[in-house]
mmCIF file of C-alpha atoms in Angstrom:
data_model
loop_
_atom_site.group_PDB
_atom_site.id
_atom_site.type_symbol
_atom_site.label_atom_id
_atom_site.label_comp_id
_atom_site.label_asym_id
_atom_site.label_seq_id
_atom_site.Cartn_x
_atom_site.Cartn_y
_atom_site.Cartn_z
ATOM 1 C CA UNK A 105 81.602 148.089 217.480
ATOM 2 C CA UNK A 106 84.914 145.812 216.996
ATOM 3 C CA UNK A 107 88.163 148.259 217.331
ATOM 4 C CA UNK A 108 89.842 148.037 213.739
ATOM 5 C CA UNK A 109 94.052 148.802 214.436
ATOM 6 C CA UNK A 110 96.525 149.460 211.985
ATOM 7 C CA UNK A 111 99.488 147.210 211.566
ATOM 8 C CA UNK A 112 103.102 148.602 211.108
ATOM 9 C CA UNK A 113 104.994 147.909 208.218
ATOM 10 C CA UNK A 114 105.681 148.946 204.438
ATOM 11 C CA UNK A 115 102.011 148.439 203.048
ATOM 12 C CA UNK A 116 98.710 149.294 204.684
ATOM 13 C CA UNK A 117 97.379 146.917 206.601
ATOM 14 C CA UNK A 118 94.620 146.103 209.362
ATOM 15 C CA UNK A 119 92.793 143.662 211.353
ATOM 16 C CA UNK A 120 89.701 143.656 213.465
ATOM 17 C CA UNK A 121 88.196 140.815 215.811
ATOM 18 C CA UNK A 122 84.164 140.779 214.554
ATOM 19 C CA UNK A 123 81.674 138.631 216.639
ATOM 20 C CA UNK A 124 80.701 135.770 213.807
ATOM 21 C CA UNK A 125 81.802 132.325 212.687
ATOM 22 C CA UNK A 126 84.490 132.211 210.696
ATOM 23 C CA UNK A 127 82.268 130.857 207.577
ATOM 24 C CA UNK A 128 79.940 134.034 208.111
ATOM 25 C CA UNK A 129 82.829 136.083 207.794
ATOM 26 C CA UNK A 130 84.192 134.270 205.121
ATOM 27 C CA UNK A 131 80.998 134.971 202.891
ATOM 28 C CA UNK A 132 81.114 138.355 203.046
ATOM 29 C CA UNK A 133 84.362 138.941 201.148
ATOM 30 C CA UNK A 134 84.335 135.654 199.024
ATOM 31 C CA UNK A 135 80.331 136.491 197.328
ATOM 32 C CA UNK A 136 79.497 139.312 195.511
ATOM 33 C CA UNK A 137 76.093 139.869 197.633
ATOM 34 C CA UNK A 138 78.719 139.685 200.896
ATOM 35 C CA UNK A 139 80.703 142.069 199.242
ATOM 36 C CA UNK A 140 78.131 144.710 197.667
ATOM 37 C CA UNK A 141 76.788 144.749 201.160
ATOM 38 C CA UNK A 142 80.141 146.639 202.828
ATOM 39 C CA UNK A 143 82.094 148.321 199.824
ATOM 40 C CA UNK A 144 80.193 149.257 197.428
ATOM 41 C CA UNK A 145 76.615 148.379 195.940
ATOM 42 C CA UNK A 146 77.979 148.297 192.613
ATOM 43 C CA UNK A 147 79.886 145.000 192.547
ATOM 44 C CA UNK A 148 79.682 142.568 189.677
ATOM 45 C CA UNK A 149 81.756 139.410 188.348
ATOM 46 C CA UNK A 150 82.668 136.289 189.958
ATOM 47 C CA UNK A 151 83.907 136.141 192.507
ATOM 48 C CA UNK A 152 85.530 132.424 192.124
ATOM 49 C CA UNK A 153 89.387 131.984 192.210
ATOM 50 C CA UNK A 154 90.400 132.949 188.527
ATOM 51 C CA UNK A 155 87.338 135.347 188.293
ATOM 52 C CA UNK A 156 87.427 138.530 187.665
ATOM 53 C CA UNK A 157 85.276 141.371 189.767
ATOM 54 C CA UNK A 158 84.552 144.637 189.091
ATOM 55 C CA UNK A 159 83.587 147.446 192.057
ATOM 56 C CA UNK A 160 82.262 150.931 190.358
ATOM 57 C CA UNK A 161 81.794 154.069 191.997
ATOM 58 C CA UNK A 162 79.842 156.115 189.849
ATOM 59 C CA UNK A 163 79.576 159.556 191.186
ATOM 60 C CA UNK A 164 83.726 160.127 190.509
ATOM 61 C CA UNK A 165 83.878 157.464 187.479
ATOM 62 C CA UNK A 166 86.195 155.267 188.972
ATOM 63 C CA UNK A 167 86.044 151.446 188.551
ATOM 64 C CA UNK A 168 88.051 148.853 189.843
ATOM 65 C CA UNK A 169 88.625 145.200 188.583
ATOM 66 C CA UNK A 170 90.205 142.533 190.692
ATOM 67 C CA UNK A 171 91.284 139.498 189.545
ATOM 68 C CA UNK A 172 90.423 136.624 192.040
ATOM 69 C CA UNK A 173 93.975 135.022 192.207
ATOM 70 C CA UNK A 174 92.576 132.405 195.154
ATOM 71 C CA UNK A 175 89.445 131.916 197.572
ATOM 72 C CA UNK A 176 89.905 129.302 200.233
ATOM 73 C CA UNK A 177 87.291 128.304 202.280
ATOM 74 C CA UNK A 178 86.971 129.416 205.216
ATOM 75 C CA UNK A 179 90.406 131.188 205.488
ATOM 76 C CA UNK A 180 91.679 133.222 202.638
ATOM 77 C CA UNK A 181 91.042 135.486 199.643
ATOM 78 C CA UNK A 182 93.704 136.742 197.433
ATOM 79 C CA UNK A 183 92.954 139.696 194.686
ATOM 80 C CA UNK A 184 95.584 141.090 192.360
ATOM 81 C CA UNK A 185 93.811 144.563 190.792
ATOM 82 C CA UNK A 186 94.141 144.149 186.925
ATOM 83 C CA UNK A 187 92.249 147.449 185.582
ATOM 84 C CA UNK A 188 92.031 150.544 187.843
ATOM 85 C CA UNK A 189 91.114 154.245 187.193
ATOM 86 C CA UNK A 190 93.334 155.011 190.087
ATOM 87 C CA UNK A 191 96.579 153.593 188.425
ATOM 88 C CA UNK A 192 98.765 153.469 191.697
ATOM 89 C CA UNK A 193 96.446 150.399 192.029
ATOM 90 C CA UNK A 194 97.114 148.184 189.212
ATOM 91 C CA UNK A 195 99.380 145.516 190.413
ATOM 92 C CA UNK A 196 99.258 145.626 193.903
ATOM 93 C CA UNK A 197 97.364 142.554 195.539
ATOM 94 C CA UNK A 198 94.597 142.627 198.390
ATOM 95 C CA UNK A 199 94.935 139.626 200.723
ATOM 96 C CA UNK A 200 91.918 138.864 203.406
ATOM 97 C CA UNK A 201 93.271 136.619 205.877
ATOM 98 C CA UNK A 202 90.554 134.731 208.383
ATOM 99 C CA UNK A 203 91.767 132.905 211.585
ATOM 100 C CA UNK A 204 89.431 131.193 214.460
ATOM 101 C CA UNK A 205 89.209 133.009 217.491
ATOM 102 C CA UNK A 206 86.657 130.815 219.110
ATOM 103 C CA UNK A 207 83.513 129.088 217.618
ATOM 104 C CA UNK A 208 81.539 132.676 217.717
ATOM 105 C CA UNK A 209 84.580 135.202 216.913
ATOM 106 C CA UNK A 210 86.960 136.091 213.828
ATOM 107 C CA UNK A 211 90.132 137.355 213.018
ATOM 108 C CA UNK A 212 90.456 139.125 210.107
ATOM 109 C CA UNK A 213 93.565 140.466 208.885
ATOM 110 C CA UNK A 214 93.354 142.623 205.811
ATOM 111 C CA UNK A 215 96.910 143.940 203.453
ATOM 112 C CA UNK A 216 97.280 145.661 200.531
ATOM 113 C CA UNK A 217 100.201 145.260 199.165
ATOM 114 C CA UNK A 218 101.572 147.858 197.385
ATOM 115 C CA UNK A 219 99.623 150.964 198.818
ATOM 116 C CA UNK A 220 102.436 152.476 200.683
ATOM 117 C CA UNK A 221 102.714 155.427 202.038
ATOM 118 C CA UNK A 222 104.965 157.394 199.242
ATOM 119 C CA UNK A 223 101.879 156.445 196.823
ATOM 120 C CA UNK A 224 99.882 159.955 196.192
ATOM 121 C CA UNK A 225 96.606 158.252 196.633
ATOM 122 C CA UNK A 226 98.256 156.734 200.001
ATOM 123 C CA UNK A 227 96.178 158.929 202.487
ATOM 124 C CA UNK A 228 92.898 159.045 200.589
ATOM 125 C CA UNK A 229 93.096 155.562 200.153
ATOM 126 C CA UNK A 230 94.250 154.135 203.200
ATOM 127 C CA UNK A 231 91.228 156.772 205.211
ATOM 128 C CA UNK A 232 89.116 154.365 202.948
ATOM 129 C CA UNK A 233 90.273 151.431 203.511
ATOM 130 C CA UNK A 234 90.063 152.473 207.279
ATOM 131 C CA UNK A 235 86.371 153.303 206.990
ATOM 132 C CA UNK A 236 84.886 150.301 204.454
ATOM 133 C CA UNK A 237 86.744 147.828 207.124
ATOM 134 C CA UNK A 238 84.317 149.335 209.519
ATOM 135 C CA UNK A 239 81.467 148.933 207.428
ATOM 136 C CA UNK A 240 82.584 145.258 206.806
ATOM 137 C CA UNK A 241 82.880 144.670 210.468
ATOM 138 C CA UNK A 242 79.184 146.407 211.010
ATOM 139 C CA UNK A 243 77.751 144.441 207.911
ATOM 140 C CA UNK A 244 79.193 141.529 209.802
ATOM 141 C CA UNK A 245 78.125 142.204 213.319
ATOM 142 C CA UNK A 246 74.970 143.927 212.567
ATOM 143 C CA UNK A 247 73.559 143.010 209.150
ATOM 144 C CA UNK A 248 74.254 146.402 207.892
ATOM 145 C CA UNK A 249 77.231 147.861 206.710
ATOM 146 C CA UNK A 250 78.060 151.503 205.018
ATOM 147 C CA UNK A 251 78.952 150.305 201.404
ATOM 148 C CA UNK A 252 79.467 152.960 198.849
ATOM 149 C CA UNK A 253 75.725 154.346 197.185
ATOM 150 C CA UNK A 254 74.704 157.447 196.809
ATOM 151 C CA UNK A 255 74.175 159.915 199.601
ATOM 152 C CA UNK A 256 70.223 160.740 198.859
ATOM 153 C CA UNK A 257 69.201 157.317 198.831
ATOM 154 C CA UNK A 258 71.195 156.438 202.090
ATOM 155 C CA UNK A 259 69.228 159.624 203.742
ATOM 156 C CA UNK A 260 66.204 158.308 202.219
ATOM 157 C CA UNK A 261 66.997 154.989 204.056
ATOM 158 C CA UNK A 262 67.633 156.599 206.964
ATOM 159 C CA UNK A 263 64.466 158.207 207.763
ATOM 160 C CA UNK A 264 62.399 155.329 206.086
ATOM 161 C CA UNK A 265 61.699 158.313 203.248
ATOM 162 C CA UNK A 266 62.649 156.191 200.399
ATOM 163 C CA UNK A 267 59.072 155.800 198.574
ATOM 164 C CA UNK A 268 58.517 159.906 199.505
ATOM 165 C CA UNK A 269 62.192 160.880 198.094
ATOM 166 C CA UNK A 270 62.120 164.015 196.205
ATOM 167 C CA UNK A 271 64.118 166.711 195.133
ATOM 168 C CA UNK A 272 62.822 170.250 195.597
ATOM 169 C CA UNK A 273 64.596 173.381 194.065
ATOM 170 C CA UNK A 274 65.012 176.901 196.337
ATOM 171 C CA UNK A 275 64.458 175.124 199.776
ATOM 172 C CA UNK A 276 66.880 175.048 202.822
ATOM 173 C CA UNK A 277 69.960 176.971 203.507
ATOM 174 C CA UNK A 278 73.464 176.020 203.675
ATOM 175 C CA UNK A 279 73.483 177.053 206.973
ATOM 176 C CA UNK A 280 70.338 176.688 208.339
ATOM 177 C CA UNK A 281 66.567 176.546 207.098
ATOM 178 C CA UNK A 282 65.135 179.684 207.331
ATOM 179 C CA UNK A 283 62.044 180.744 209.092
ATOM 180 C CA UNK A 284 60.050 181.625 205.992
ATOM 181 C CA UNK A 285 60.827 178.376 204.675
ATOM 182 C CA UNK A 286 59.715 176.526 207.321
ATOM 183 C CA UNK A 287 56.608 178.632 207.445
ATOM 184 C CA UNK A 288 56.043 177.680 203.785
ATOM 185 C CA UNK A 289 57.088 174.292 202.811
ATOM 186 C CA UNK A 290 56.472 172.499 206.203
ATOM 187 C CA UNK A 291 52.944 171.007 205.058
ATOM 188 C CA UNK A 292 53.303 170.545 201.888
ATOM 189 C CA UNK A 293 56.826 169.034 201.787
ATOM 190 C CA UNK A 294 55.889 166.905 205.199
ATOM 191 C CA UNK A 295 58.593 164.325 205.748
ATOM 192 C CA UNK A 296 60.469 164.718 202.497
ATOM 193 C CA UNK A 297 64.406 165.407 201.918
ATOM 194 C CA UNK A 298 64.716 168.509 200.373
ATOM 195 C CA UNK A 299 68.277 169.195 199.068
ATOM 196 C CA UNK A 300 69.552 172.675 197.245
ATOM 197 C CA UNK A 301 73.070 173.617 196.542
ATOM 198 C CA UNK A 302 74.630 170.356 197.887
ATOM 199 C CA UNK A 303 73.166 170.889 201.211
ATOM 200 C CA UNK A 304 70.199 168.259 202.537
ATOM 201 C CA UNK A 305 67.329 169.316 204.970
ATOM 202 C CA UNK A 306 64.729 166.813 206.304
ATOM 203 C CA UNK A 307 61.333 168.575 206.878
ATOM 204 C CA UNK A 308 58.932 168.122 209.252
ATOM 205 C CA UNK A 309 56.519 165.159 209.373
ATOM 206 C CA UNK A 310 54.323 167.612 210.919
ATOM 207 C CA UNK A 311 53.998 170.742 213.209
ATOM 208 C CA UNK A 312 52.743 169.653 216.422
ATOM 209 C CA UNK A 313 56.062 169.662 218.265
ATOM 210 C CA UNK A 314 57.185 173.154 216.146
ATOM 211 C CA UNK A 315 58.264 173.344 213.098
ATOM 212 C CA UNK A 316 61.537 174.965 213.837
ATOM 213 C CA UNK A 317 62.403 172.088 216.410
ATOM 214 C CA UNK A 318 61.033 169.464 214.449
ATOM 215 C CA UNK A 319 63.102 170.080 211.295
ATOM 216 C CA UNK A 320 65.952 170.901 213.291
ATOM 217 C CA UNK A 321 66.082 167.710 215.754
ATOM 218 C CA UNK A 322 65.488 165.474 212.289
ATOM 219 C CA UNK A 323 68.074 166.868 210.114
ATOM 220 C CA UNK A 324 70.879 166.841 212.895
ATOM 221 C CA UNK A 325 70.272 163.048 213.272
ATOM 222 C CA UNK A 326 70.273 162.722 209.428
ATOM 223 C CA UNK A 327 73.316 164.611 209.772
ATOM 224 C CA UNK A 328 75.495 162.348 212.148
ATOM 225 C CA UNK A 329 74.421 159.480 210.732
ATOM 226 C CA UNK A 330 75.529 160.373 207.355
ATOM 227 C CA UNK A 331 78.422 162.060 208.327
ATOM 228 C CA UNK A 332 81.211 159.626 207.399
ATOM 229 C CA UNK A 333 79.079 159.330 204.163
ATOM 230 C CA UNK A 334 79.979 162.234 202.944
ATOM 231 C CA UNK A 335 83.791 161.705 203.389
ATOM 232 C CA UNK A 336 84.035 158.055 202.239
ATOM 233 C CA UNK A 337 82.266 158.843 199.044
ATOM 234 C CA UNK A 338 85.694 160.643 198.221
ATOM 235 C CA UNK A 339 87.889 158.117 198.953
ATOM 236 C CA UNK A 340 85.985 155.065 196.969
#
């Protein structure tokens, strides 16, 4: 995974080498497919220079709208943030810079201007900013990045659960599941998330192996994976 490093100076700022043509890169933060697919999945507008795009995240009711101040191919985008729920936002302007490394490789140098450290949102925001850059570079290296969505369908995802997603009341532990529920709901809820109290569990697909070590080795994998999830749906 490309190493994303901070850069020094008044406003935050970033850059990471990813392993794709600069026009690949390009497309993922000029198109609002490119960009639902690393910051969040619910991105709408245009996303042409004197556009206007908006990026929701739901769960905490904050939206953001950007106004596309210029998009040049295949080197630079330019946002100014017009509307935010966050106020320390509006006014400060998101730059995406793109430079050539070779045919195959990137540069991309990332500033937002205006999120400084004296800013109250500063560490949330900048942890965010940290994280969706690595999902951009993964979206771009990989095909997948980790855009903003909610946490039970990304588990569902996960574990290729997402047709067999449910939601089942008085199952699990915070801590642990416990042996009677293992005993109990391993059959029936075979291969299923089962969530109570803010706490996920992935049962069993079956008993053969043990049900204890089954639904244990599955829901610490579901765990690590979805780890940095859980904190970047806070920062948004």
């Amino acid at each position: 995974m490309p190493t994303l490093q901070r850069q020094p100076g008044p406003d935050y700022a970033a850059h990471v080498t990813v392993g794709v043509p600069i026009e690949t890169a390009f497309a993922a933060i000029s198109t609002v497919d490119g960009l639902r697919g690393w910051w969040t999945e619910h991105t709408d507008g245009s996303a042409e220079p004197g556009g206007k795009l908006r990026f929701e995240f739901p769960k905490y009711e904050i939206t953001k709208f950007m106004r596309v101040e210029e998009s040049t191919r295949p080197t630079l985008v330019r946002w100014i943030c017009a509307e935010c729920s966050l106020p320390e936002w509006v006014g400060t302007e998101l730059t995406f810079e793109l430079t050539e490394a070779d045919p195959a490789r990137t540069e991309l140098r990332f500033t937002h201007a205006g999120l400084q450290p004296q800013l109250e949102c500063y560490g949330s925001c900048s942890a965010g900013w940290d994280y969706y850059l690595r999902s951009l570079a993964s979206y771009l290296e990989t095909g997948t990045g980790q855009p903003y969505r909610p946490i039970n369908r990304d588990l569902a995802d996960l574990a290729g659960l997402a047709p067999r997603l449910h939601r089942v009341a008085g199952v699990g532990h915070r801590h642990g599941p416990q042996d009677q529920a293992r005993s109990t709901y391993d059959q029936e809820n075979a291969g299923r998330i089962l969530e109570r109290g803010g706490a996920l569990w992935l049962a069993p697909f079956n008993d053969q192996v043990g049900p204890s070590r089954r639904w244990t080795s599955l829901w610490h994998s579901a765990r690590r994976a979805t780890h940095s999830r859980r904190h970047a749906d806070r920062w948004c």
